[in-house]
Amino acid sequence: MKTIAIYNIKGGVGKTATAVNLSFLASLDGANTLLWDLDPQGAASYYCKIKPKIKGGGKKLVDGKIDIEAVVKGTDYENLDLLPADFTYRNMDMFLEQTKNPLTRFSGLLEPFADEYDYIFLDCPPSISSASESIFAAADILLVPTIPTTLSLRTYKQIKKFFKQQGISQKKVIPFFVMVDRRKNLHRIIVQHPPTFMPTVLKSFIPYASEVERMGVHRAPVNVFASRSRAANCYRSVWDELRPYLLQY
């Protein structure tokens, strides 16, 4: 089982779109795949047409008072399951801090899935917190969607500095560019010549495309309703480039 956390401090950078599309592509390849919607807003759950609600809430889930396997839902897609969001996830930090081992609690929560799934994708909320740190410890790969702009690159440097302070291996931090607008000179320059502080950045990137925005209309991955679009091809390229990294763990 490989765990991929899609994370960024910033909101609105396409974390959920990335999580939904890559988990779908993994399932399309025949891999048993679980997507855990950890954002209390529940966007990934919405895209998968599943109510963002867990009976008993996030606290009982974290405390182990709910069978985590029992709350997993099937999606419309073969090999792809979803662990839904819940609005109580907004208090996830508090729930974790009340456990004996908050830093390793997420790893413990994922253990029952080890023999059931090939991949687990974590759609993370935009924050740095004790919940984030527990997710970092559980993940094999931290995938960081980054817009090719000055402020977004500054944010990535902050993330990288934090990871270094936490002793997280830089090898498992994989950034890639999203919302790339080739009409903008700055976007083209950054994508073609990534900064030296992004040595692991993927060559593949996601364009600024209407198909990604229309996921909310169709409530489906891009490859379902626009399989021949450039955006669909780019998500496939990102997934194909990412898979070799997962073999290292």
Short mmCIF file of C-alpha atoms in Angstrom, two decimals:
data_model
loop_
_atom_site.label_atom_id
_atom_site.label_comp_id
_atom_site.label_asym_id
_atom_site.label_seq_id
_atom_site.Cartn_x
_atom_site.Cartn_y
_atom_site.Cartn_z
CA MET A 1 0.00 0.00 0.00
CA LYS A 2 1.32 3.43 -0.99
CA THR A 3 -0.05 6.62 0.54
CA ILE A 4 -0.05 9.88 -1.42
CA ALA A 5 -0.98 13.09 0.39
CA ILE A 6 -1.96 16.02 -1.83
CA TYR A 7 -1.03 19.06 0.20
CA ASN A 8 -0.40 22.79 0.11
CA ILE A 9 -0.73 25.58 2.67
CA LYS A 10 -2.61 27.63 0.07
CA GLY A 11 -6.20 26.95 -0.85
CA GLY A 12 -7.49 27.11 -4.40
CA VAL A 13 -4.48 25.44 -6.01
CA GLY A 14 -6.26 22.33 -7.29
CA LYS A 15 -5.54 19.86 -4.48
CA THR A 16 -8.98 18.26 -4.67
CA ALA A 17 -9.01 18.13 -8.47
CA THR A 18 -5.61 16.45 -8.32
CA ALA A 19 -6.71 13.94 -5.68
CA VAL A 20 -9.88 12.99 -7.55
CA ASN A 21 -8.27 12.73 -10.98
CA LEU A 22 -5.16 10.82 -9.90
CA SER A 23 -7.09 8.39 -7.70
CA PHE A 24 -9.45 7.74 -10.62
CA LEU A 25 -6.52 7.09 -12.97
CA ALA A 26 -4.97 4.70 -10.45
CA SER A 27 -8.26 2.78 -10.29
CA LEU A 28 -8.51 2.85 -14.07
CA ASP A 29 -5.15 1.08 -14.19
CA GLY A 30 -6.69 -1.72 -12.14
CA ALA A 31 -5.28 -0.73 -8.75
CA ASN A 32 -7.51 -0.95 -5.68
CA THR A 33 -7.66 2.68 -4.64
CA LEU A 34 -9.04 4.64 -1.68
CA LEU A 35 -9.54 8.40 -1.64
CA TRP A 36 -9.87 9.95 1.83
CA ASP A 37 -11.50 13.38 1.78
CA LEU A 38 -9.90 15.07 4.79
CA ASP A 39 -11.13 18.57 3.99
CA PRO A 40 -14.21 19.54 6.06
CA GLN A 41 -15.53 21.38 2.97
CA GLY A 42 -16.06 17.96 1.38
CA ALA A 43 -15.31 18.86 -2.24
CA ALA A 44 -13.87 15.45 -3.14
CA SER A 45 -16.94 13.79 -1.63
CA TYR A 46 -19.12 16.11 -3.73
CA TYR A 47 -17.23 15.25 -6.91
CA CYS A 48 -17.78 11.56 -6.15
CA LYS A 49 -21.51 12.11 -5.51
CA ILE A 50 -21.26 10.98 -1.90
CA LYS A 51 -22.66 12.84 1.10
CA PRO A 52 -19.84 14.33 3.22
CA LYS A 53 -20.99 12.80 6.47
CA ILE A 54 -19.67 10.16 8.87
CA LYS A 55 -22.01 8.75 11.47
CA GLY A 56 -20.49 9.54 14.85
CA GLY A 57 -18.17 12.20 13.40
CA GLY A 58 -14.43 12.60 13.17
CA LYS A 59 -13.70 12.30 16.89
CA LYS A 60 -15.07 8.75 17.17
CA LEU A 61 -13.21 7.86 13.99
CA VAL A 62 -9.90 9.13 15.38
CA ASP A 63 -10.57 7.51 18.78
CA GLY A 64 -11.16 4.14 17.13
CA LYS A 65 -14.75 3.96 18.33
CA ILE A 66 -15.93 3.62 14.74
CA ASP A 67 -14.81 0.81 12.44
CA ILE A 68 -13.03 2.89 9.80
CA GLU A 69 -13.56 0.23 7.13
CA ALA A 70 -17.32 0.41 7.74
CA VAL A 71 -17.55 4.08 6.75
CA VAL A 72 -15.85 3.62 3.37
CA LYS A 73 -18.20 4.14 0.43
CA GLY A 74 -18.05 2.74 -3.07
CA THR A 75 -18.02 5.22 -5.96
CA ASP A 76 -19.40 4.98 -9.48
CA TYR A 77 -15.99 3.75 -10.61
CA GLU A 78 -14.59 0.24 -10.37
CA ASN A 79 -11.68 -0.13 -7.94
CA LEU A 80 -12.20 3.35 -6.44
CA ASP A 81 -13.62 3.82 -2.94
CA LEU A 82 -14.07 6.98 -0.88
CA LEU A 83 -13.74 7.70 2.81
CA PRO A 84 -16.03 10.74 3.00
CA ALA A 85 -15.41 14.10 4.57
CA ASP A 86 -17.25 15.26 7.66
CA PHE A 87 -17.68 18.83 8.87
CA THR A 88 -16.27 17.80 12.26
CA TYR A 89 -12.88 17.36 10.57
CA ARG A 90 -12.46 21.09 11.22
CA ASN A 91 -11.60 20.00 14.79
CA MET A 92 -9.20 17.26 13.69
CA ASP A 93 -6.25 18.89 15.50
CA MET A 94 -8.10 18.74 18.80
CA PHE A 95 -9.17 15.14 18.21
CA LEU A 96 -5.59 14.05 17.49
CA GLU A 97 -4.07 15.95 20.43
CA GLN A 98 -6.35 14.00 22.77
CA THR A 99 -4.89 10.68 21.61
CA LYS A 100 -1.80 9.02 23.09
CA ASN A 101 0.33 9.27 19.94
CA PRO A 102 -1.02 12.13 17.79
CA LEU A 103 1.95 12.16 15.40
CA THR A 104 1.49 8.53 14.40
CA ARG A 105 -2.30 8.32 14.73
CA PHE A 106 -2.99 8.65 11.01
CA SER A 107 -0.60 5.83 10.26
CA GLY A 108 -2.56 3.72 12.74
CA LEU A 109 -5.87 4.65 11.15
CA LEU A 110 -4.61 3.52 7.74
CA GLU A 111 -3.27 0.15 8.94
CA PRO A 112 -6.55 -1.77 8.39
CA PHE A 113 -6.35 -0.89 4.69
CA ALA A 114 -2.84 -2.26 4.13
CA ASP A 115 -3.97 -5.51 2.54
CA GLU A 116 -7.02 -4.07 0.80
CA TYR A 117 -5.71 -1.13 -1.23
CA ASP A 118 -2.76 -0.53 -3.51
CA TYR A 119 -3.02 3.26 -3.19
CA ILE A 120 -4.50 5.65 -0.68
CA PHE A 121 -4.86 9.30 -1.70
CA LEU A 122 -5.32 11.91 1.03
CA ASP A 123 -7.02 15.14 -0.01
CA CYS A 124 -5.64 17.46 2.68
CA PRO A 125 -7.04 20.77 3.93
CA PRO A 126 -4.87 23.90 3.46
CA SER A 127 -3.15 24.29 6.81
CA ILE A 128 -0.10 23.48 8.89
CA SER A 129 -1.24 21.83 12.10
CA SER A 130 -0.85 18.76 14.25
CA ALA A 131 -3.22 16.99 11.86
CA SER A 132 -0.97 17.94 8.95
CA GLU A 133 2.09 16.63 10.78
CA SER A 134 0.36 13.31 11.42
CA ILE A 135 -0.53 13.10 7.73
CA PHE A 136 3.07 13.88 6.74
CA ALA A 137 4.27 10.99 8.91
CA ALA A 138 1.77 8.59 7.31
CA ALA A 139 2.39 9.56 3.68
CA ASP A 140 4.93 7.94 1.37
CA ILE A 141 4.69 10.89 -1.02
CA LEU A 142 3.73 14.52 -0.38
CA LEU A 143 2.45 15.85 -3.69
CA VAL A 144 2.40 19.66 -3.74
CA PRO A 145 0.38 21.40 -6.50
CA THR A 146 1.99 24.78 -7.15
CA ILE A 147 0.86 27.65 -9.37
CA PRO A 148 3.83 29.09 -11.34
CA THR A 149 3.73 32.55 -9.77
CA THR A 150 6.08 34.39 -7.44
CA LEU A 151 3.82 34.19 -4.38
CA SER A 152 3.09 30.49 -4.88
CA LEU A 153 6.80 29.73 -5.18
CA ARG A 154 7.36 31.67 -1.97
CA THR A 155 4.72 29.51 -0.28
CA TYR A 156 6.44 26.36 -1.57
CA LYS A 157 9.72 27.53 -0.03
CA GLN A 158 7.91 27.96 3.30
CA ILE A 159 6.51 24.44 3.02
CA LYS A 160 9.91 23.01 2.18
CA LYS A 161 11.51 24.82 5.12
CA PHE A 162 8.86 23.43 7.46
CA PHE A 163 9.38 19.91 6.13
CA LYS A 164 13.13 20.25 6.73
CA GLN A 165 12.52 21.41 10.30
CA GLN A 166 10.30 18.36 10.85
CA GLY A 167 12.95 16.02 9.49
CA ILE A 168 10.86 14.98 6.49
CA SER A 169 12.92 13.55 3.64
CA GLN A 170 13.02 15.99 0.75
CA LYS A 171 12.92 13.04 -1.63
CA LYS A 172 9.29 12.33 -0.82
CA VAL A 173 8.21 15.95 -1.41
CA ILE A 174 7.11 16.15 -5.05
CA PRO A 175 5.90 19.51 -6.37
CA PHE A 176 4.26 19.98 -9.75
CA PHE A 177 2.79 22.97 -11.54
CA VAL A 178 -0.95 23.56 -11.88
CA MET A 179 -3.18 26.19 -13.50
CA VAL A 180 -0.45 26.85 -16.03
CA ASP A 181 -1.46 29.56 -18.49
CA ARG A 182 0.93 29.39 -21.45
CA ARG A 183 -0.22 32.85 -22.54
CA LYS A 184 1.56 34.32 -19.51
CA ASN A 185 5.28 34.86 -19.92
CA LEU A 186 6.03 34.28 -16.21
CA HIS A 187 4.20 30.95 -16.25
CA ARG A 188 6.17 29.80 -19.31
CA ILE A 189 9.51 30.83 -17.81
CA ILE A 190 8.91 29.12 -14.45
CA VAL A 191 7.63 25.89 -16.00
CA GLN A 192 10.47 25.71 -18.51
CA HIS A 193 13.13 26.70 -15.97
CA PRO A 194 12.00 25.65 -12.48
CA PRO A 195 13.79 27.21 -9.50
CA THR A 196 16.78 25.32 -8.12
CA PHE A 197 14.94 24.85 -4.80
CA MET A 198 12.50 22.53 -6.61
CA PRO A 199 14.84 19.70 -7.67
CA THR A 200 12.08 17.07 -7.56
CA VAL A 201 9.48 19.03 -9.53
CA LEU A 202 7.65 16.93 -12.10
CA LYS A 203 8.05 17.76 -15.76
CA SER A 204 4.33 17.18 -16.28
CA PHE A 205 1.94 19.99 -15.37
CA ILE A 206 -1.77 20.77 -15.37
CA PRO A 207 -2.96 23.63 -17.62
CA TYR A 208 -5.48 26.26 -16.71
CA ALA A 209 -8.46 24.60 -18.39
CA SER A 210 -12.23 24.84 -18.33
CA GLU A 211 -12.51 21.04 -18.12
CA VAL A 212 -11.05 21.13 -14.60
CA GLU A 213 -13.60 23.76 -13.55
CA ARG A 214 -16.41 21.69 -15.07
CA MET A 215 -15.70 18.83 -12.69
CA GLY A 216 -18.12 20.56 -10.33
CA VAL A 217 -20.83 20.52 -12.98
CA HIS A 218 -20.37 16.88 -14.00
CA ARG A 219 -19.33 15.74 -10.50
CA ALA A 220 -16.78 13.45 -12.10
CA PRO A 221 -13.06 13.21 -12.94
CA VAL A 222 -11.99 14.98 -16.14
CA ASN A 223 -11.22 11.68 -17.84
CA VAL A 224 -14.86 10.62 -17.47
CA PHE A 225 -16.51 13.50 -19.34
CA ALA A 226 -13.61 14.92 -21.40
CA SER A 227 -11.23 12.01 -21.90
CA ARG A 228 -9.66 13.49 -25.04
CA SER A 229 -9.04 16.93 -23.60
CA ARG A 230 -5.62 18.36 -22.91
CA ALA A 231 -6.39 18.48 -19.19
CA ALA A 232 -7.20 14.75 -19.16
CA ASN A 233 -3.96 13.95 -20.96
CA CYS A 234 -1.99 16.11 -18.54
CA TYR A 235 -3.43 14.37 -15.48
CA ARG A 236 -2.50 11.06 -17.06
CA SER A 237 1.02 12.37 -17.66
CA VAL A 238 1.35 13.47 -14.03
CA TRP A 239 0.21 10.05 -12.81
CA ASP A 240 2.54 8.19 -15.18
CA GLU A 241 5.48 10.33 -14.03
CA LEU A 242 4.61 9.95 -10.34
CA ARG A 243 4.32 6.17 -10.23
CA PRO A 244 8.09 5.46 -10.43
CA TYR A 245 8.61 7.59 -7.30
CA LEU A 246 6.20 5.33 -5.42
CA LEU A 247 8.34 2.28 -6.20
CA GLN A 248 11.07 3.77 -4.00
CA TYR A 249 8.95 3.32 -0.87
#
